[in-house]
Short mmCIF file of C-alpha atoms in Angstrom, two decimals:
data_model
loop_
_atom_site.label_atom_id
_atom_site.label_comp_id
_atom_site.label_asym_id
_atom_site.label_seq_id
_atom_site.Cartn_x
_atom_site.Cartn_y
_atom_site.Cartn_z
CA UNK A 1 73.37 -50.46 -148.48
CA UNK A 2 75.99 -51.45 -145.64
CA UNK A 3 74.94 -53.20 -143.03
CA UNK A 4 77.27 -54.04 -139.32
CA UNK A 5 76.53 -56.25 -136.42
CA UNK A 6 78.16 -56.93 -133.38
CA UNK A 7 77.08 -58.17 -130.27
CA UNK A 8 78.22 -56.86 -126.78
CA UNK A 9 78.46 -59.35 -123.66
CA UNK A 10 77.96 -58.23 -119.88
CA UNK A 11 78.14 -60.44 -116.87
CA UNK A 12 76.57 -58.39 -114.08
CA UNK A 13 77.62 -59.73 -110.78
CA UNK A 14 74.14 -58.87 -108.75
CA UNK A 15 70.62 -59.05 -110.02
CA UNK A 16 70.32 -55.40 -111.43
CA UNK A 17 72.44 -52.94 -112.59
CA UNK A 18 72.59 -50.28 -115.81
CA UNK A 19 75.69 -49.76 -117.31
CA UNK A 20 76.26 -46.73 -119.89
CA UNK A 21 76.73 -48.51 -123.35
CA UNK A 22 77.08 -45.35 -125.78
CA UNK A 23 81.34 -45.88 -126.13
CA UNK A 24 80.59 -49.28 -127.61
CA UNK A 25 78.01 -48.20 -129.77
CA UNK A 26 80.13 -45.39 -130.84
CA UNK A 27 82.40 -47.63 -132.11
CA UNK A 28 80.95 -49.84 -133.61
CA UNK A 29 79.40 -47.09 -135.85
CA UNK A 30 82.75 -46.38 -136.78
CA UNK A 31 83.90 -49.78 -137.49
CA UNK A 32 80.74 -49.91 -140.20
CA UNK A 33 81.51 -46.75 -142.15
CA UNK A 34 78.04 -45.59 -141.97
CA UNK A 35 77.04 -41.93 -142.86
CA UNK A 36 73.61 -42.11 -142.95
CA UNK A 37 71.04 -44.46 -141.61
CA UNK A 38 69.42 -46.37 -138.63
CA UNK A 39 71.40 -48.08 -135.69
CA UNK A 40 69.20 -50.53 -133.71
CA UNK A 41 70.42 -51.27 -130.03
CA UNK A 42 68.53 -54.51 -128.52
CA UNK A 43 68.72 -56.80 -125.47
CA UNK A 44 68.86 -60.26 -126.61
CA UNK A 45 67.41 -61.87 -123.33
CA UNK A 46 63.97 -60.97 -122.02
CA UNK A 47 64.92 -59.72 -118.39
CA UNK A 48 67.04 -57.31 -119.86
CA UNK A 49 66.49 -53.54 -121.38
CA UNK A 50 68.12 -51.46 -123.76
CA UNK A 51 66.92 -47.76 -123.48
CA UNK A 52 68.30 -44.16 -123.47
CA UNK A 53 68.23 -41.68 -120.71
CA UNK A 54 70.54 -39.77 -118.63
CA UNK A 55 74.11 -40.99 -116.84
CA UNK A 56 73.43 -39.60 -113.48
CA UNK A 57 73.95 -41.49 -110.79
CA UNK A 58 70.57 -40.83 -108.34
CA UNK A 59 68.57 -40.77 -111.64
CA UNK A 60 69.89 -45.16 -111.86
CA UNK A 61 69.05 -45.46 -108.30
CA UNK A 62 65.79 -43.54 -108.14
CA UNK A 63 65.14 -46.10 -111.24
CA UNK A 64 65.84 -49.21 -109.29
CA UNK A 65 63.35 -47.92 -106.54
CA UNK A 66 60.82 -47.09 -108.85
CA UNK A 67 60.74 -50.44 -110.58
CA UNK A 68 61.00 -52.49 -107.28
CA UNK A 69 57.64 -50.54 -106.63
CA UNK A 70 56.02 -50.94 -109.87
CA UNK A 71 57.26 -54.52 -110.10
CA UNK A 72 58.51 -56.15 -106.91
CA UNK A 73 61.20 -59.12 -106.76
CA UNK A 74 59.34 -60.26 -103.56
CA UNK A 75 58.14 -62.47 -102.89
CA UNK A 76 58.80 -64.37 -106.02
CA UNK A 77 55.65 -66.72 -104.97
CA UNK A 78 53.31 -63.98 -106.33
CA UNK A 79 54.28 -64.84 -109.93
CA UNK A 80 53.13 -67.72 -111.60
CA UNK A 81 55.93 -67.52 -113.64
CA UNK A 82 57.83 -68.50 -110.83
CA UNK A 83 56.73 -71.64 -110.31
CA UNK A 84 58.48 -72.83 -113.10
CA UNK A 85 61.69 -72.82 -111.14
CA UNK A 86 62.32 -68.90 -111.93
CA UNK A 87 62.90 -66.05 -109.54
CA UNK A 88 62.64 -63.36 -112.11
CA UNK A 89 58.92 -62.49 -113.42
CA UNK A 90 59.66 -59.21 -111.71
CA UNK A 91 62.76 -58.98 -114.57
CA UNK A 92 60.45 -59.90 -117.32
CA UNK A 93 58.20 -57.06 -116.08
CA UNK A 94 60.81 -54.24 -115.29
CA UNK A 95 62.08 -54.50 -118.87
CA UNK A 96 58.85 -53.92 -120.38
CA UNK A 97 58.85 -50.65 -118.70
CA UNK A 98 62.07 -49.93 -119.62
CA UNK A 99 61.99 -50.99 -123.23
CA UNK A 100 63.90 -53.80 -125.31
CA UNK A 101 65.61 -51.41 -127.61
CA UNK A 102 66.08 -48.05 -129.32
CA UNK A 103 66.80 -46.91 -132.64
CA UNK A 104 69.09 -44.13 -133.19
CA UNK A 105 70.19 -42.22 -136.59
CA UNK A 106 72.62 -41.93 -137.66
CA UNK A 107 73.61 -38.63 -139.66
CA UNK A 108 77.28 -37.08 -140.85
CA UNK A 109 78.58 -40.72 -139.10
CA UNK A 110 77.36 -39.71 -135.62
CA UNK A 111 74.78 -40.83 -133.29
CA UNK A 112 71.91 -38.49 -134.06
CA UNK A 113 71.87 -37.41 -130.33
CA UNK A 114 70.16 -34.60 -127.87
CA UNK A 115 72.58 -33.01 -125.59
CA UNK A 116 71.98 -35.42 -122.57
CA UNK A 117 71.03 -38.77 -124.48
CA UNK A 118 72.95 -41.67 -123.59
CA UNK A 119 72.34 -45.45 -124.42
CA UNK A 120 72.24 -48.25 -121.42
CA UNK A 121 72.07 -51.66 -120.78
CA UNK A 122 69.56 -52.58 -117.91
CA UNK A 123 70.30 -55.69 -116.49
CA UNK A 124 67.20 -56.76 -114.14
CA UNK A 125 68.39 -60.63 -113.70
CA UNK A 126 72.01 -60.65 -113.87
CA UNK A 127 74.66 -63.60 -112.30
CA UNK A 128 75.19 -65.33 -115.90
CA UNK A 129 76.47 -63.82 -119.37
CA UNK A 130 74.37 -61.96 -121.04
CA UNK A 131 74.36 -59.80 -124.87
CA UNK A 132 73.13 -57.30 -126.41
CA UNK A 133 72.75 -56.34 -129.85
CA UNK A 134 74.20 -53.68 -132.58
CA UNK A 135 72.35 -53.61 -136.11
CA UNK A 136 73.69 -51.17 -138.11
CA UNK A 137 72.11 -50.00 -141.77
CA UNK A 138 72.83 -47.13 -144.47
CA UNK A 139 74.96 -45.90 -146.38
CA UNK B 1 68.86 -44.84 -150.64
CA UNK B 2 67.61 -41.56 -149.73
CA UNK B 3 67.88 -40.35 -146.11
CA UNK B 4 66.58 -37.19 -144.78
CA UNK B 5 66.26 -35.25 -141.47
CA UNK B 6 64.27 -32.75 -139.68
CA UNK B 7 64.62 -31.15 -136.29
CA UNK B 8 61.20 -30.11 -135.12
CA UNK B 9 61.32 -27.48 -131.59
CA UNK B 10 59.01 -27.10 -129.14
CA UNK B 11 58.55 -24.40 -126.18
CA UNK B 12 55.64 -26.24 -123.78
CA UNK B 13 54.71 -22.92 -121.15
CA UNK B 14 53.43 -25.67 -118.37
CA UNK B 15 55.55 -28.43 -117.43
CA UNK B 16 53.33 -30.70 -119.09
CA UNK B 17 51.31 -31.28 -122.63
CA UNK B 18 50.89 -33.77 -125.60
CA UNK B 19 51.19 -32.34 -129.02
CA UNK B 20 50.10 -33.68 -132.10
CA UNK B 21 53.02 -33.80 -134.58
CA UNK B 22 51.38 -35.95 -137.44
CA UNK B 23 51.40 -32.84 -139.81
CA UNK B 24 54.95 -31.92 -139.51
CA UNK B 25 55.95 -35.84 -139.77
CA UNK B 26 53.66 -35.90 -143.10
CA UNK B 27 55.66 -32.63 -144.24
CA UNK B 28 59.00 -33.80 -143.81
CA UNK B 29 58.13 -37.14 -145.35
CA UNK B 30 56.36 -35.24 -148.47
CA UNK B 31 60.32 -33.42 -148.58
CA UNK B 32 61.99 -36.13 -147.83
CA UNK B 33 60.47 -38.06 -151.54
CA UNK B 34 60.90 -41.46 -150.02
CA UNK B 35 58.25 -43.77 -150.94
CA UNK B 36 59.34 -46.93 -149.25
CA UNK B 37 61.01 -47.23 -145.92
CA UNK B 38 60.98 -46.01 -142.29
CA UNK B 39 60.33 -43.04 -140.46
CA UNK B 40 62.08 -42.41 -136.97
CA UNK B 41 60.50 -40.07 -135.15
CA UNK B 42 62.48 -39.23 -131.59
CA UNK B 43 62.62 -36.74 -128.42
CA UNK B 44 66.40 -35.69 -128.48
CA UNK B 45 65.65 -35.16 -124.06
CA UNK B 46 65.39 -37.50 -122.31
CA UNK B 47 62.28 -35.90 -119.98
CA UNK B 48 60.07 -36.09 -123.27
CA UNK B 49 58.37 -38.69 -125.35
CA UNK B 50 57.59 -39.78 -129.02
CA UNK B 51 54.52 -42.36 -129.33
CA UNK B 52 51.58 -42.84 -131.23
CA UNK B 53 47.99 -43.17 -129.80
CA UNK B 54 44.41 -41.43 -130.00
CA UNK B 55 43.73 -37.81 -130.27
CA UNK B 56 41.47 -37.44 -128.03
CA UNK B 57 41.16 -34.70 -125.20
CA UNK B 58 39.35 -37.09 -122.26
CA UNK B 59 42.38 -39.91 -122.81
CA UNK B 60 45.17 -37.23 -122.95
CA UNK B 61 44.15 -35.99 -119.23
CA UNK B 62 43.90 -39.88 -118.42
CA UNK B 63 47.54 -40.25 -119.38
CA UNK B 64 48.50 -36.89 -117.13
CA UNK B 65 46.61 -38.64 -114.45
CA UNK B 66 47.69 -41.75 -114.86
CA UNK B 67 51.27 -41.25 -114.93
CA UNK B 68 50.95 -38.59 -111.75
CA UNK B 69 50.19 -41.55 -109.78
CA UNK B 70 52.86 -43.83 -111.73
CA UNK B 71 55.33 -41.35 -110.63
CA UNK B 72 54.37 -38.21 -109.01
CA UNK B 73 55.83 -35.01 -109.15
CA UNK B 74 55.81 -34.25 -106.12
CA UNK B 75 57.17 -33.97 -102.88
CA UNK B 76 60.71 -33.34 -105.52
CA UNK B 77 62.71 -34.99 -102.42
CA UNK B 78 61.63 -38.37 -102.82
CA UNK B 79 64.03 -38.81 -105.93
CA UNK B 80 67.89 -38.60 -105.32
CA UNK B 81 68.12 -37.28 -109.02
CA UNK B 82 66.75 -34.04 -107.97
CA UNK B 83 69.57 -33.63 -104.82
CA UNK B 84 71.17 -32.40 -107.85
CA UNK B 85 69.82 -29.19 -107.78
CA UNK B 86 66.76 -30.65 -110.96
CA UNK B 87 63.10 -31.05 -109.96
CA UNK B 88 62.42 -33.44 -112.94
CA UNK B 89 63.11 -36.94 -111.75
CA UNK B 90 59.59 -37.75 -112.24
CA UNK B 91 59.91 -36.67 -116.08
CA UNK B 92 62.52 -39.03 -116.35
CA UNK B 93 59.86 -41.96 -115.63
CA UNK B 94 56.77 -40.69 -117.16
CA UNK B 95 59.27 -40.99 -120.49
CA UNK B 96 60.25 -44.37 -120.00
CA UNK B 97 56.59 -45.34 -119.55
CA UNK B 98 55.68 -43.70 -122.74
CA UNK B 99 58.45 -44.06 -124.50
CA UNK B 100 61.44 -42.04 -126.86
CA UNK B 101 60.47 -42.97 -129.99
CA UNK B 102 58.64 -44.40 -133.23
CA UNK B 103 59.37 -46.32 -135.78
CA UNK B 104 56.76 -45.80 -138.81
CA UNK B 105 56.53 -47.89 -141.88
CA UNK B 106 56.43 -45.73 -145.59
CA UNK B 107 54.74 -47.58 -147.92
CA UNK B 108 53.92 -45.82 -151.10
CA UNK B 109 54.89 -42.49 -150.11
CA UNK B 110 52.36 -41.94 -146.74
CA UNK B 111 53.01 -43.21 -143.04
CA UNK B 112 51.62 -46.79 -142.75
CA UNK B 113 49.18 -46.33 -140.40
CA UNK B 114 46.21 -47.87 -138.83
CA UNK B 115 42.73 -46.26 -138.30
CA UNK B 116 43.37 -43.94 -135.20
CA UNK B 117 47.45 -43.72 -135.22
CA UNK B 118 48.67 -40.12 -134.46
CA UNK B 119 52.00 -39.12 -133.44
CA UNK B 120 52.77 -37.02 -130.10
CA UNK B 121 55.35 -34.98 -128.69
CA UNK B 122 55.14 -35.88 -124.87
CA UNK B 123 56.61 -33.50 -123.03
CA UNK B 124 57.01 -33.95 -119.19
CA UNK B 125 59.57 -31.13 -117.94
CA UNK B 126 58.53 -28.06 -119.87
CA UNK B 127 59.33 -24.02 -119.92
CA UNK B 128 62.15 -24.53 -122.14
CA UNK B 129 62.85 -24.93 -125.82
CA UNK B 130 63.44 -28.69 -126.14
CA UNK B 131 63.62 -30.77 -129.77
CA UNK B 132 62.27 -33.96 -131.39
CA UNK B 133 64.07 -35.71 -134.65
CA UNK B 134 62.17 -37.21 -137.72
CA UNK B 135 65.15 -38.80 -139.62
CA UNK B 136 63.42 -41.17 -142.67
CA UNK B 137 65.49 -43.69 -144.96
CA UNK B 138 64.24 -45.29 -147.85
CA UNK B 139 64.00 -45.00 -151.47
CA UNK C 1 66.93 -51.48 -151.60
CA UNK C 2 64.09 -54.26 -150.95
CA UNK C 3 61.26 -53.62 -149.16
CA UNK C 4 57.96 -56.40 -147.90
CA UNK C 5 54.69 -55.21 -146.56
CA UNK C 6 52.15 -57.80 -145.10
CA UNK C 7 49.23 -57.21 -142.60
CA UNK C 8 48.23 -59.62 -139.74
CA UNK C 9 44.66 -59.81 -138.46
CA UNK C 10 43.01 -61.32 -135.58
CA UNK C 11 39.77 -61.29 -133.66
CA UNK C 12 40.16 -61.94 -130.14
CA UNK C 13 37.04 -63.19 -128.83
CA UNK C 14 37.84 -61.83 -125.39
CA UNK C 15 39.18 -58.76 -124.05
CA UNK C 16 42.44 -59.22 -123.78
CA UNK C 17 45.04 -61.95 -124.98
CA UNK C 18 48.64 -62.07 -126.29
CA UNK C 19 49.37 -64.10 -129.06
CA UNK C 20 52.90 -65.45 -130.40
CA UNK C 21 52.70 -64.37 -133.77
CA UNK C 22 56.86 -65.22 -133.95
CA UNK C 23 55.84 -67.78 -137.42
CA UNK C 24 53.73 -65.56 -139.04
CA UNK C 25 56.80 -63.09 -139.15
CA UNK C 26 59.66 -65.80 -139.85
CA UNK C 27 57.41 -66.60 -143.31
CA UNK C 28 57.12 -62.99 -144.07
CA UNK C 29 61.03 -62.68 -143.22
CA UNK C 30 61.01 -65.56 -146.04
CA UNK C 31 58.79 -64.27 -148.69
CA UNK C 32 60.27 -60.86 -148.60
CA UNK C 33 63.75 -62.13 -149.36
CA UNK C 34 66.05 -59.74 -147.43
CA UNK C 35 69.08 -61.11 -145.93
CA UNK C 36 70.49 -57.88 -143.86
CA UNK C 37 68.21 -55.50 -143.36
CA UNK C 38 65.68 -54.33 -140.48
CA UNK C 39 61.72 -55.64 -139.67
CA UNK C 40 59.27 -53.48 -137.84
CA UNK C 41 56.11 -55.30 -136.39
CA UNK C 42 53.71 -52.39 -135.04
CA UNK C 43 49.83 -52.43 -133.79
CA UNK C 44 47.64 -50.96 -135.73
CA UNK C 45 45.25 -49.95 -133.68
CA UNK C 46 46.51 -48.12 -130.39
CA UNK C 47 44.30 -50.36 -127.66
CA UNK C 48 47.01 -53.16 -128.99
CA UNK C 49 50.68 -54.05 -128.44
CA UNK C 50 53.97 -55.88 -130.59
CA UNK C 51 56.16 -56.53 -127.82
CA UNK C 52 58.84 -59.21 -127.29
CA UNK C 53 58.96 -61.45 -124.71
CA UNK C 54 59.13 -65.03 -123.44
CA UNK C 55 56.42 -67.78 -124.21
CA UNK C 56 55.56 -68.86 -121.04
CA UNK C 57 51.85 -69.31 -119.95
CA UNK C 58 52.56 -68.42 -116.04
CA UNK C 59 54.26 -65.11 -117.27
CA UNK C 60 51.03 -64.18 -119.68
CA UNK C 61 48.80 -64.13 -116.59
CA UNK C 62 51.00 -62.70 -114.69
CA UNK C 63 51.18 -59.89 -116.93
CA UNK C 64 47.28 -59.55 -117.15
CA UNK C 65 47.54 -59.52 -113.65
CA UNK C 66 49.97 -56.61 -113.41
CA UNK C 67 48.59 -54.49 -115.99
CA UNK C 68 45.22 -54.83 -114.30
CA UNK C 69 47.11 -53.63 -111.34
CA UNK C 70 49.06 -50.17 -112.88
CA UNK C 71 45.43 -49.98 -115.15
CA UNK C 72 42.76 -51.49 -113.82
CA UNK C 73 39.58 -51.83 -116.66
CA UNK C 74 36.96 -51.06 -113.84
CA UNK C 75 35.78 -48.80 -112.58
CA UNK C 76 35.08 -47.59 -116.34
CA UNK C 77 34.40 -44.19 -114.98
CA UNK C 78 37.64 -43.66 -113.52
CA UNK C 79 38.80 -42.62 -117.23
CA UNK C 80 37.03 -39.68 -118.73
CA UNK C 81 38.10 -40.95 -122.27
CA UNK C 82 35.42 -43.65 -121.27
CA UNK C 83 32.62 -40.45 -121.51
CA UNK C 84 32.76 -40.78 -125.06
CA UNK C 85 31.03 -43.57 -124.84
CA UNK C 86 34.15 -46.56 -124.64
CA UNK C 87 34.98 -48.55 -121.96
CA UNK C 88 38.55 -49.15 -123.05
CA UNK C 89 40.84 -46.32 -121.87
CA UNK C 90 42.60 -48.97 -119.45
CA UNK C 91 44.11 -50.75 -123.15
CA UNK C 92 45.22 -47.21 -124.29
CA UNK C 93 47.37 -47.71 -120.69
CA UNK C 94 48.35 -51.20 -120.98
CA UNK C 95 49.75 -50.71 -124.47
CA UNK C 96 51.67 -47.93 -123.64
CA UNK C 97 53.52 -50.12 -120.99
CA UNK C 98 54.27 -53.07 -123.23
CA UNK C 99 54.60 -50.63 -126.34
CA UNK C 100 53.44 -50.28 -129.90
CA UNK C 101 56.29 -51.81 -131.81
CA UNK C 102 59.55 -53.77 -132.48
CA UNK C 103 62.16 -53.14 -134.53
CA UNK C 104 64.28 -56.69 -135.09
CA UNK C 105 67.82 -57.03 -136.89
CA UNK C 106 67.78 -59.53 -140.37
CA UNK C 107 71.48 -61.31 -140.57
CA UNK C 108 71.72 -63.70 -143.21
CA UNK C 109 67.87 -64.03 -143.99
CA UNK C 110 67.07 -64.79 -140.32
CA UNK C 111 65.47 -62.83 -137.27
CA UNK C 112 68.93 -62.05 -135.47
CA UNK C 113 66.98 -63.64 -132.02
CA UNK C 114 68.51 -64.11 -128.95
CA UNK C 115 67.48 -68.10 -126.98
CA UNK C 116 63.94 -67.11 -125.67
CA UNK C 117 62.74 -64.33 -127.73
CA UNK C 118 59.31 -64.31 -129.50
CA UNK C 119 57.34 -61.88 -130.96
CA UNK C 120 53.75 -61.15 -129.38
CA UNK C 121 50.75 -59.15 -130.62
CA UNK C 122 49.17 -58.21 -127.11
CA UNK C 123 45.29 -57.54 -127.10
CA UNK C 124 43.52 -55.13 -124.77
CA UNK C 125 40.48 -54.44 -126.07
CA UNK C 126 39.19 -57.72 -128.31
CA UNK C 127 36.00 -58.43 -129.50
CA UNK C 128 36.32 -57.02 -133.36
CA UNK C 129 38.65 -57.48 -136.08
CA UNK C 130 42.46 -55.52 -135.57
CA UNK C 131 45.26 -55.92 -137.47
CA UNK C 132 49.53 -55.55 -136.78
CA UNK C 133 51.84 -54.52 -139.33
CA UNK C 134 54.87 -56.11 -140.46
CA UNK C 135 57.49 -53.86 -142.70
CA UNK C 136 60.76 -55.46 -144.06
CA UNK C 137 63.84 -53.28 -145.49
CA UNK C 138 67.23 -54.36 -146.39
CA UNK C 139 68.86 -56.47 -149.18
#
């Protein structure tokens, strides 16, 4: 079994934004040699989200809308998370919609992809550096 | 390690339903002669789901409800997503909410499973012939 | 290939609770011997949630809070899954928002963690005895 990790760093300058990922994985699937297996993709910090949907760009706004109404920055008072210090239990809530992570196969040494799948980062509390995570495993 | 894969293909007449897919994943894992590992079991569009949950007629048209008023349909023109000419932004939600994807344990040659565990094909933006991937690794 | 299999019970006395079961997997992690691999912690029972998150008590409630507020329990009729005689089609909801699973990279023996996160078995619908999953693969 072969196994490949690598880490990939952001530093979004506002508090939200999703930014298309799948070129990094790409190559990082290549660096590992990997015909056949699993690739996990995971946000290492908690206000963050790794998931897979399309690269359009009123899709990533109608996104940001949609969470803001499920799970609204303001005011930050109505969290009790917030009290200690934080602004961002509406981060720690938007990634749970959005998901931690995704595993992809991996098959011939591709990602295992539909025809519109593409991986992202969602950054919900950005202003500091932040990483995700590429766990590779096969053969 | 043994890897194998299976496309499974779907034509939903509505744009919505939930389809049991348990059989076909037991199928391809019976082919697939792994006794020990993991089973990924992913929509390859991104307006469709993979998850696991109850069977059960009553909770299915709870979900349909439930994610109408999560993120309705309609009117289309609330999303930017569908100034592109689509009428599916809403798809593109009700997937993140349930999800792409599974990740099953194998252990002695049957899916791990609890009690009431049954695997669904979500689909969200039907009337068109649209895939899901079981890809299992293992020994 | 190696492979670990343990089961995790609890019995919430209440309805609902989330419950850092981050140790519990760390000793599996350590019995099962792998040192690059993959672990998936899943529910068993689909009223229930793994998720990954921080372990802060303002951010618990405030997640009760909020998943009371996209599912509220009562009205119990609202849900006609609730006609077969359960009251708990709200925790078929809540888990589908905080999810069924995680998958989490093993590099050299340890959970591959970024600084805050922690592993969580989220209960909906308590009162009896449930169990969570934890699968181990790798070398």
């Amino acid at each position: 079994m072969k196994t490949y990790r690598q880490e990939l760093w952001f530093e979004v300058p506002g508090r939200r934004a999703l930014i298309n990922i799948t070129p990094q994985v790409r190559e990082a699937l290549e660096k590992s040699g990997v015909q056949e297996g699993l690739v996990l993709v995971n946000a290492m910090h908690i206000t963050a989200s790794v998931f897979i949907n399309d690269d359009e760009r009123g899709l990533h706004q109608d996104y940001d809308d949609w969470l803001e109404t499920l799970a609204p920055h303001a005011p930050t008072s109505q969290y009790r998370h917030n009290r200690t210090g934080e602004d961002n239990a509406d981060a720690h809530m938007k990634r749970q919609i959005m998901g931690r992570e995704v595993v992809v196969a991996i098959t011939e040494g591709r990602l295992d992809f539909g025809p519109w799948e593409q991986i992202f980062y969602g950054e919900f509390d950005g202003g500091r550096r932040k990483r995700a995570l590429i766990k590779i495993i096969g053969e």
